[in-house]
């Protein structure tokens, strides 16, 4: 039987640079460490809230903090990053090797916080840039438009653990084999299916959306099935493989939407476009939005091109 490990795949694919191969390998190490904690969380006193509230005003879980530390420590040790932006860090983190390293990473260490304690899929999302040569501040390195991403991906800790990435040359997925401790190529050159199956939205927000969103949701109800896990990574991964649209619109309570541009929308938009899909905030392509804040929120419509186009043309 011939298997392709993630290490062999990234070497064989001669990614844009050797550095990106190393970075993806380092992230696969961090993912294994996080997985180890996620699968044992109920046994190790890691469930529950940490007592902190993050920069976005959300309650931080213990596992959010642990995942954040694992990623920061693993990637700092490997010395490829100068700057890091995380959902769980109020400001940009500068590494000890910021002068000699060349890259910037933005990440959501453990997406789907509300699902951590109840054994529902959660995930890690990441977005990678080169350092910005025009930057005057640390923040400038992180405030780059999505089109400048050189790689992006996510890891879903679900009924199996899967890592998906793009480096601008297609989308590849790897399933973790706990027997040998390796991520093995399982999804080659992923393309979103042409005929979508699902729409994913928090239906409880229906009355808080504007009429354009309400009427659009009504059309989706007539043609598709609803699936909504409440972990963006899980909802996106399903729709990537089965076809569909994920949406988190602006609401009365959150007029700029809930999800964050830099470490949620941008990386998934890059993957989605690479798989033949689209991502918009309703007016603008997600990857073209000029960021102004580290924790900037954005309305998000993500998935099959026909459905995302249908929303942008919907009046
Ligand atoms: P998180 O990064 O703190 O987990 O917040 C983002 C999550 C997404 O994973 C998910 O799609 C969304 O929030 C769910 O929000 P809601 O509970 O409002 O439907
Ligand atoms: Mg998140």
mmCIF file of C-alpha atoms and ligand atoms in Angstrom:
data_model
loop_
_atom_site.group_PDB
_atom_site.id
_atom_site.type_symbol
_atom_site.label_atom_id
_atom_site.label_comp_id
_atom_site.label_asym_id
_atom_site.label_seq_id
_atom_site.Cartn_x
_atom_site.Cartn_y
_atom_site.Cartn_z
ATOM 1 C CA UNK A 1 0.000 0.000 0.000
ATOM 2 C CA UNK A 2 1.421 3.395 -0.905
ATOM 3 C CA UNK A 3 0.728 6.303 1.403
ATOM 4 C CA UNK A 4 1.740 9.951 1.062
ATOM 5 C CA UNK A 5 2.549 11.685 4.336
ATOM 6 C CA UNK A 6 2.087 15.440 4.600
ATOM 7 C CA UNK A 7 5.869 15.769 4.765
ATOM 8 C CA UNK A 8 6.355 13.859 1.497
ATOM 9 C CA UNK A 9 3.517 15.779 -0.162
ATOM 10 C CA UNK A 10 4.921 19.214 0.662
ATOM 11 C CA UNK A 11 8.398 18.204 -0.473
ATOM 12 C CA UNK A 12 7.094 16.643 -3.729
ATOM 13 C CA UNK A 13 4.933 19.666 -4.495
ATOM 14 C CA UNK A 14 7.924 22.007 -4.422
ATOM 15 C CA UNK A 15 5.854 24.747 -2.856
ATOM 16 C CA UNK A 16 6.563 28.416 -3.594
ATOM 17 C CA UNK A 17 9.611 28.093 -1.381
ATOM 18 C CA UNK A 18 11.242 25.607 0.937
ATOM 19 C CA UNK A 19 10.242 27.900 3.777
ATOM 20 C CA UNK A 20 6.540 27.274 3.132
ATOM 21 C CA UNK A 21 7.159 23.534 3.209
ATOM 22 C CA UNK A 22 8.881 23.909 6.574
ATOM 23 C CA UNK A 23 6.125 26.164 7.915
ATOM 24 C CA UNK A 24 3.381 23.720 6.923
ATOM 25 C CA UNK A 25 5.352 20.954 8.539
ATOM 26 C CA UNK A 26 5.709 22.998 11.749
ATOM 27 C CA UNK A 27 1.942 23.638 11.776
ATOM 28 C CA UNK A 28 1.311 19.909 11.403
ATOM 29 C CA UNK A 29 3.418 19.388 14.545
ATOM 30 C CA UNK A 30 1.394 22.010 16.447
ATOM 31 C CA UNK A 31 -1.820 20.350 15.211
ATOM 32 C CA UNK A 32 -0.723 16.992 16.629
ATOM 33 C CA UNK A 33 0.006 18.607 19.985
ATOM 34 C CA UNK A 34 -3.381 20.367 20.052
ATOM 35 C CA UNK A 35 -5.169 17.168 19.024
ATOM 36 C CA UNK A 36 -3.582 15.366 21.970
ATOM 37 C CA UNK A 37 -5.141 17.938 24.315
ATOM 38 C CA UNK A 38 -8.528 18.137 22.557
ATOM 39 C CA UNK A 39 -9.187 14.384 22.659
ATOM 40 C CA UNK A 40 -8.373 14.151 26.388
ATOM 41 C CA UNK A 41 -9.859 17.475 27.511
ATOM 42 C CA UNK A 42 -12.638 15.890 29.575
ATOM 43 C CA UNK A 43 -10.068 13.879 31.554
ATOM 44 C CA UNK A 44 -7.482 16.550 32.216
ATOM 45 C CA UNK A 45 -9.450 19.417 33.706
ATOM 46 C CA UNK A 46 -9.112 21.357 30.454
ATOM 47 C CA UNK A 47 -12.822 21.886 29.833
ATOM 48 C CA UNK A 48 -14.504 25.069 30.882
ATOM 49 C CA UNK A 49 -13.866 28.766 30.846
ATOM 50 C CA UNK A 50 -10.513 30.338 31.628
ATOM 51 C CA UNK A 51 -11.895 33.416 33.345
ATOM 52 C CA UNK A 52 -10.635 35.723 30.562
ATOM 53 C CA UNK A 53 -12.494 37.671 27.893
ATOM 54 C CA UNK A 54 -10.626 38.190 24.598
ATOM 55 C CA UNK A 55 -10.171 41.324 22.473
ATOM 56 C CA UNK A 56 -13.428 40.542 20.634
ATOM 57 C CA UNK A 57 -15.309 40.489 23.949
ATOM 58 C CA UNK A 58 -15.788 36.710 23.931
ATOM 59 C CA UNK A 59 -15.345 34.337 26.840
ATOM 60 C CA UNK A 60 -12.069 32.424 26.477
ATOM 61 C CA UNK A 61 -12.026 28.673 27.186
ATOM 62 C CA UNK A 62 -9.081 26.934 28.832
ATOM 63 C CA UNK A 63 -8.385 25.000 25.651
ATOM 64 C CA UNK A 64 -8.342 28.249 23.628
ATOM 65 C CA UNK A 65 -5.434 29.417 25.765
ATOM 66 C CA UNK A 66 -3.589 26.113 25.642
ATOM 67 C CA UNK A 67 -3.929 25.882 21.836
ATOM 68 C CA UNK A 68 -2.695 29.465 21.530
ATOM 69 C CA UNK A 69 0.370 28.688 23.664
ATOM 70 C CA UNK A 70 1.126 25.489 21.737
ATOM 71 C CA UNK A 71 1.091 27.318 18.389
ATOM 72 C CA UNK A 72 3.125 30.262 19.650
ATOM 73 C CA UNK A 73 5.742 28.051 21.333
ATOM 74 C CA UNK A 74 6.052 25.530 18.490
ATOM 75 C CA UNK A 75 6.370 28.172 15.799
ATOM 76 C CA UNK A 76 8.686 30.411 17.846
ATOM 77 C CA UNK A 77 11.030 27.476 18.492
ATOM 78 C CA UNK A 78 11.247 26.793 14.772
ATOM 79 C CA UNK A 79 12.190 30.454 14.135
ATOM 80 C CA UNK A 80 10.444 31.059 10.841
ATOM 81 C CA UNK A 81 8.046 33.783 11.983
ATOM 82 C CA UNK A 82 8.705 37.405 12.873
ATOM 83 C CA UNK A 83 5.180 38.371 13.886
ATOM 84 C CA UNK A 84 2.055 36.537 14.980
ATOM 85 C CA UNK A 85 -1.537 37.708 15.324
ATOM 86 C CA UNK A 86 -3.994 35.517 17.198
ATOM 87 C CA UNK A 87 -7.633 35.653 18.222
ATOM 88 C CA UNK A 88 -6.387 35.171 21.778
ATOM 89 C CA UNK A 89 -3.729 37.929 21.737
ATOM 90 C CA UNK A 90 -4.811 41.544 22.073
ATOM 91 C CA UNK A 91 -1.781 42.843 20.124
ATOM 92 C CA UNK A 92 0.725 41.568 17.573
ATOM 93 C CA UNK A 93 3.300 39.179 19.050
ATOM 94 C CA UNK A 94 6.903 39.868 18.014
ATOM 95 C CA UNK A 95 9.152 36.806 18.139
ATOM 96 C CA UNK A 96 12.765 36.774 19.360
ATOM 97 C CA UNK A 97 13.847 36.167 15.753
ATOM 98 C CA UNK A 98 11.793 38.962 14.210
ATOM 99 C CA UNK A 99 14.805 40.455 12.443
ATOM 100 C CA UNK A 100 16.084 37.255 10.867
ATOM 101 C CA UNK A 101 12.768 35.495 10.139
ATOM 102 C CA UNK A 102 10.680 36.383 7.077
ATOM 103 C CA UNK A 103 7.074 35.454 7.760
ATOM 104 C CA UNK A 104 3.889 36.556 9.500
ATOM 105 C CA UNK A 105 1.142 34.216 10.722
ATOM 106 C CA UNK A 106 -2.410 35.038 11.780
ATOM 107 C CA UNK A 107 -4.391 32.309 13.484
ATOM 108 C CA UNK A 108 -7.489 31.314 15.380
ATOM 109 C CA UNK A 109 -5.977 28.690 17.704
ATOM 110 C CA UNK A 110 -9.229 26.881 18.486
ATOM 111 C CA UNK A 111 -12.251 27.954 16.489
ATOM 112 C CA UNK A 112 -15.688 26.933 17.718
ATOM 113 C CA UNK A 113 -15.238 27.772 21.392
ATOM 114 C CA UNK A 114 -18.855 27.066 22.271
ATOM 115 C CA UNK A 115 -18.377 23.460 21.104
ATOM 116 C CA UNK A 116 -15.193 22.625 23.022
ATOM 117 C CA UNK A 117 -16.886 21.252 26.136
ATOM 118 C CA UNK A 118 -19.535 19.220 24.328
ATOM 119 C CA UNK A 119 -17.450 17.016 22.049
ATOM 120 C CA UNK A 120 -18.434 18.776 18.827
ATOM 121 C CA UNK A 121 -15.831 19.515 16.122
ATOM 122 C CA UNK A 122 -13.504 22.465 16.655
ATOM 123 C CA UNK A 123 -10.559 23.650 14.573
ATOM 124 C CA UNK A 124 -7.416 25.704 14.083
ATOM 125 C CA UNK A 125 -7.272 28.254 11.226
ATOM 126 C CA UNK A 126 -4.095 29.902 9.885
ATOM 127 C CA UNK A 127 -3.033 32.489 7.323
ATOM 128 C CA UNK A 128 0.565 33.147 6.252
ATOM 129 C CA UNK A 129 2.168 36.226 4.708
ATOM 130 C CA UNK A 130 5.650 37.465 3.981
ATOM 131 C CA UNK A 131 6.815 40.342 6.200
ATOM 132 C CA UNK A 132 5.635 43.665 4.795
ATOM 133 C CA UNK A 133 8.729 45.580 3.600
ATOM 134 C CA UNK A 134 6.782 48.879 3.806
ATOM 135 C CA UNK A 135 5.680 48.330 7.423
ATOM 136 C CA UNK A 136 6.253 51.110 9.929
ATOM 137 C CA UNK A 137 4.670 49.323 12.873
ATOM 138 C CA UNK A 138 4.274 45.704 13.984
ATOM 139 C CA UNK A 139 0.609 45.937 13.107
ATOM 140 C CA UNK A 140 1.392 46.890 9.494
ATOM 141 C CA UNK A 141 2.928 43.446 9.019
ATOM 142 C CA UNK A 142 -0.413 41.851 9.915
ATOM 143 C CA UNK A 143 -2.715 44.276 8.091
ATOM 144 C CA UNK A 144 -2.140 42.885 4.597
ATOM 145 C CA UNK A 145 -4.949 42.120 2.150
ATOM 146 C CA UNK A 146 -5.956 38.485 1.741
ATOM 147 C CA UNK A 147 -4.673 38.301 -1.847
ATOM 148 C CA UNK A 148 -1.164 38.592 -0.424
ATOM 149 C CA UNK A 149 -1.477 35.351 1.545
ATOM 150 C CA UNK A 150 1.136 32.823 0.477
ATOM 151 C CA UNK A 151 -0.502 29.899 2.261
ATOM 152 C CA UNK A 152 -3.528 29.236 4.436
ATOM 153 C CA UNK A 153 -5.243 26.284 6.005
ATOM 154 C CA UNK A 154 -7.108 24.737 8.859
ATOM 155 C CA UNK A 155 -7.142 21.659 11.038
ATOM 156 C CA UNK A 156 -10.475 20.159 12.052
ATOM 157 C CA UNK A 157 -10.555 18.081 15.243
ATOM 158 C CA UNK A 158 -13.645 16.017 14.476
ATOM 159 C CA UNK A 159 -14.567 12.360 14.178
ATOM 160 C CA UNK A 160 -11.169 12.268 12.501
ATOM 161 C CA UNK A 161 -8.528 14.997 12.463
ATOM 162 C CA UNK A 162 -7.993 16.556 9.044
ATOM 163 C CA UNK A 163 -5.545 19.255 7.945
ATOM 164 C CA UNK A 164 -6.382 21.192 4.771
ATOM 165 C CA UNK A 165 -4.076 23.743 3.147
ATOM 166 C CA UNK A 166 -3.490 25.763 0.036
ATOM 167 C CA UNK A 167 -0.315 27.473 -1.067
ATOM 168 C CA UNK A 168 -2.005 28.869 -4.165
ATOM 169 C CA UNK A 169 -1.737 25.663 -6.192
ATOM 170 C CA UNK A 170 -4.915 23.818 -5.265
ATOM 171 C CA UNK A 171 -6.347 22.544 -2.007
ATOM 172 C CA UNK A 172 -5.125 19.377 -0.306
ATOM 173 C CA UNK A 173 -6.435 17.497 2.723
ATOM 174 C CA UNK A 174 -4.647 15.075 5.056
ATOM 175 C CA UNK A 175 -6.236 12.764 7.596
ATOM 176 C CA UNK A 176 -4.373 11.996 10.812
ATOM 177 C CA UNK A 177 -3.575 8.336 11.332
ATOM 178 C CA UNK A 178 -3.155 7.906 15.099
ATOM 179 C CA UNK A 179 -1.591 4.471 14.548
ATOM 180 C CA UNK A 180 1.523 5.957 12.960
ATOM 181 C CA UNK A 181 1.230 9.545 14.182
ATOM 182 C CA UNK A 182 1.192 11.069 10.684
ATOM 183 C CA UNK A 183 -1.146 13.138 8.533
ATOM 184 C CA UNK A 184 -1.736 11.141 5.326
ATOM 185 C CA UNK A 185 -2.965 12.589 2.004
ATOM 186 C CA UNK A 186 -6.668 11.759 1.800
ATOM 187 C CA UNK A 187 -8.204 14.597 -0.273
ATOM 188 C CA UNK A 188 -6.293 15.396 -3.464
ATOM 189 C CA UNK A 189 -6.994 18.694 -5.249
ATOM 190 C CA UNK A 190 -10.320 19.450 -3.542
ATOM 191 C CA UNK A 191 -12.979 21.175 -5.690
ATOM 192 C CA UNK A 192 -16.338 22.345 -4.345
ATOM 193 C CA UNK A 193 -19.036 20.259 -6.092
ATOM 194 C CA UNK A 194 -21.091 22.130 -8.710
ATOM 195 C CA UNK A 195 -24.452 21.156 -7.256
ATOM 196 C CA UNK A 196 -24.629 22.446 -3.668
ATOM 197 C CA UNK A 197 -26.375 20.530 -0.890
ATOM 198 C CA UNK A 198 -26.345 22.761 2.193
ATOM 199 C CA UNK A 199 -26.769 26.253 3.547
ATOM 200 C CA UNK A 200 -25.266 27.071 6.922
ATOM 201 C CA UNK A 201 -26.423 30.036 8.955
ATOM 202 C CA UNK A 202 -27.483 30.612 12.535
ATOM 203 C CA UNK A 203 -31.243 30.660 11.854
ATOM 204 C CA UNK A 204 -31.832 32.224 15.274
ATOM 205 C CA UNK A 205 -30.373 35.437 13.814
ATOM 206 C CA UNK A 206 -33.077 35.606 11.120
ATOM 207 C CA UNK A 207 -35.061 38.408 12.743
ATOM 208 C CA UNK A 208 -31.896 40.380 13.461
ATOM 209 C CA UNK A 209 -30.822 40.419 9.763
ATOM 210 C CA UNK A 210 -31.837 42.955 7.134
ATOM 211 C CA UNK A 211 -34.515 42.121 4.594
ATOM 212 C CA UNK A 212 -31.999 41.243 1.843
ATOM 213 C CA UNK A 213 -30.541 38.497 4.058
ATOM 214 C CA UNK A 214 -33.979 37.343 5.199
ATOM 215 C CA UNK A 215 -35.252 36.970 1.642
ATOM 216 C CA UNK A 216 -32.042 35.218 0.579
ATOM 217 C CA UNK A 217 -32.314 32.751 3.473
ATOM 218 C CA UNK A 218 -35.925 32.085 2.440
ATOM 219 C CA UNK A 219 -34.773 31.101 -1.076
ATOM 220 C CA UNK A 220 -32.076 28.831 0.382
ATOM 221 C CA UNK A 221 -34.673 27.093 2.573
ATOM 222 C CA UNK A 222 -36.621 26.158 -0.543
ATOM 223 C CA UNK A 223 -33.754 24.464 -2.396
ATOM 224 C CA UNK A 224 -31.181 23.214 0.133
ATOM 225 C CA UNK A 225 -30.871 21.438 3.469
ATOM 226 C CA UNK A 226 -29.752 23.342 6.560
ATOM 227 C CA UNK A 227 -26.624 22.214 8.384
ATOM 228 C CA UNK A 228 -25.114 24.410 11.119
ATOM 229 C CA UNK A 229 -22.597 23.120 13.632
ATOM 230 C CA UNK A 230 -21.578 26.505 15.047
ATOM 231 C CA UNK A 231 -17.874 25.873 14.433
ATOM 232 C CA UNK A 232 -16.862 27.774 11.308
ATOM 233 C CA UNK A 233 -14.164 25.233 10.456
ATOM 234 C CA UNK A 234 -16.612 22.318 10.621
ATOM 235 C CA UNK A 235 -19.343 24.120 8.680
ATOM 236 C CA UNK A 236 -16.862 25.254 6.036
ATOM 237 C CA UNK A 237 -15.208 21.825 5.713
ATOM 238 C CA UNK A 238 -18.544 20.083 5.154
ATOM 239 C CA UNK A 239 -19.650 22.609 2.550
ATOM 240 C CA UNK A 240 -16.252 22.465 0.820
ATOM 241 C CA UNK A 241 -16.667 18.715 0.334
ATOM 242 C CA UNK A 242 -20.429 18.589 -0.277
ATOM 243 C CA UNK A 243 -21.187 21.991 -1.824
ATOM 244 C CA UNK A 244 -23.059 24.801 -0.138
ATOM 245 C CA UNK A 245 -22.829 28.249 1.393
ATOM 246 C CA UNK A 246 -21.807 29.378 4.878
ATOM 247 C CA UNK A 247 -23.054 32.792 5.879
ATOM 248 C CA UNK A 248 -22.643 34.963 8.966
ATOM 249 C CA UNK A 249 -24.395 38.216 8.090
ATOM 250 C CA UNK A 250 -24.333 41.577 9.802
ATOM 251 C CA UNK A 251 -27.055 41.764 12.428
ATOM 252 C CA UNK A 252 -28.599 44.491 14.563
ATOM 253 C CA UNK A 253 -26.377 43.426 17.486
ATOM 254 C CA UNK A 254 -23.221 42.967 15.336
ATOM 255 C CA UNK A 255 -23.461 45.434 12.446
ATOM 256 C CA UNK A 256 -20.014 44.381 11.151
ATOM 257 C CA UNK A 257 -20.753 40.657 11.478
ATOM 258 C CA UNK A 258 -19.189 38.320 14.027
ATOM 259 C CA UNK A 259 -16.287 36.634 12.284
ATOM 260 C CA UNK A 260 -12.822 38.095 12.081
ATOM 261 C CA UNK A 261 -11.296 39.069 8.731
ATOM 262 C CA UNK A 262 -7.657 38.247 9.341
ATOM 263 C CA UNK A 263 -7.707 34.816 10.931
ATOM 264 C CA UNK A 264 -11.148 33.428 9.996
ATOM 265 C CA UNK A 265 -12.475 34.961 6.757
ATOM 266 C CA UNK A 266 -9.229 35.512 4.802
ATOM 267 C CA UNK A 267 -7.702 32.028 5.141
ATOM 268 C CA UNK A 268 -10.982 30.240 4.402
ATOM 269 C CA UNK A 269 -11.653 32.605 1.479
ATOM 270 C CA UNK A 270 -8.236 31.730 -0.003
ATOM 271 C CA UNK A 271 -8.961 28.002 0.315
ATOM 272 C CA UNK A 272 -12.495 28.435 -1.023
ATOM 273 C CA UNK A 273 -11.369 30.328 -4.136
ATOM 274 C CA UNK A 274 -8.620 27.776 -4.749
ATOM 275 C CA UNK A 275 -11.318 25.076 -4.682
ATOM 276 C CA UNK A 276 -13.460 26.937 -7.236
ATOM 277 C CA UNK A 277 -15.700 28.774 -4.764
ATOM 278 C CA UNK A 278 -16.107 32.417 -3.764
ATOM 279 C CA UNK A 279 -16.095 34.544 -0.613
ATOM 280 C CA UNK A 280 -17.625 37.979 -0.127
ATOM 281 C CA UNK A 281 -18.804 40.337 2.602
ATOM 282 C CA UNK A 282 -21.897 40.965 0.455
ATOM 283 C CA UNK A 283 -20.281 43.755 -1.591
ATOM 284 C CA UNK A 284 -16.538 43.102 -1.719
ATOM 285 C CA UNK A 285 -14.383 40.072 -2.403
ATOM 286 C CA UNK A 286 -13.063 39.074 1.031
ATOM 287 C CA UNK A 287 -9.490 38.749 -0.284
ATOM 288 C CA UNK A 288 -9.506 42.379 -1.512
ATOM 289 C CA UNK A 289 -10.614 44.020 1.735
ATOM 290 C CA UNK A 290 -7.965 46.377 3.173
ATOM 291 C CA UNK A 291 -7.727 45.549 6.877
ATOM 292 C CA UNK A 292 -7.496 48.357 9.411
ATOM 293 C CA UNK A 293 -7.600 46.426 12.704
ATOM 294 C CA UNK A 294 -6.128 43.165 13.980
ATOM 295 C CA UNK A 295 -9.459 41.859 15.249
ATOM 296 C CA UNK A 296 -11.612 43.422 12.522
ATOM 297 C CA UNK A 297 -14.971 41.752 11.989
ATOM 298 C CA UNK A 298 -16.594 41.169 8.635
ATOM 299 C CA UNK A 299 -19.891 39.745 7.351
ATOM 300 C CA UNK A 300 -19.070 36.489 5.558
ATOM 301 C CA UNK A 301 -20.656 34.561 2.651
ATOM 302 C CA UNK A 302 -18.450 31.651 1.691
ATOM 303 C CA UNK A 303 -18.820 28.573 -0.503
ATOM 304 C CA UNK A 304 -20.104 27.422 -3.888
ATOM 305 C CA UNK A 305 -19.614 30.120 -6.526
ATOM 306 C CA UNK A 306 -23.215 29.967 -7.789
ATOM 307 C CA UNK A 307 -24.652 30.568 -4.303
ATOM 308 C CA UNK A 308 -22.219 33.328 -3.335
ATOM 309 C CA UNK A 309 -22.871 35.033 -6.699
ATOM 310 C CA UNK A 310 -26.607 34.640 -6.133
ATOM 311 C CA UNK A 311 -26.265 36.575 -2.855
ATOM 312 C CA UNK A 312 -24.186 39.383 -4.329
ATOM 313 C CA UNK A 313 -26.796 39.831 -7.103
ATOM 314 C CA UNK A 314 -29.735 39.557 -4.690
ATOM 315 C CA UNK A 315 -31.686 42.788 -4.118
HETATM 316 P P1 LIG B 1 -14.813 31.538 18.109
HETATM 317 O O1 LIG B 1 -13.616 31.754 17.209
HETATM 318 O O2 LIG B 1 -14.671 32.245 19.410
HETATM 319 O O3 LIG B 1 -15.140 30.118 18.283
HETATM 320 O O4 LIG B 1 -16.083 32.279 17.389
HETATM 321 C C1 LIG B 1 -16.392 32.015 16.047
HETATM 322 C C2 LIG B 1 -17.517 31.012 15.935
HETATM 323 C C3 LIG B 1 -17.478 30.295 14.612
HETATM 324 O O5 LIG B 1 -16.724 29.141 14.706
HETATM 325 C C4 LIG B 1 -18.920 29.955 14.394
HETATM 326 O O6 LIG B 1 -19.218 29.768 13.041
HETATM 327 C C5 LIG B 1 -19.603 31.120 14.987
HETATM 328 O O7 LIG B 1 -18.735 31.676 15.955
HETATM 329 C C6 LIG B 1 -20.864 30.698 15.658
HETATM 330 O O8 LIG B 1 -21.505 31.810 16.164
HETATM 331 P P2 LIG B 1 -23.021 31.708 16.693
HETATM 332 O O9 LIG B 1 -22.969 30.923 17.946
HETATM 333 O O10 LIG B 1 -23.403 33.137 16.894
HETATM 334 O O11 LIG B 1 -23.823 31.046 15.611
HETATM 335 MG MG1 LIG B 2 -13.069 31.453 15.501
#
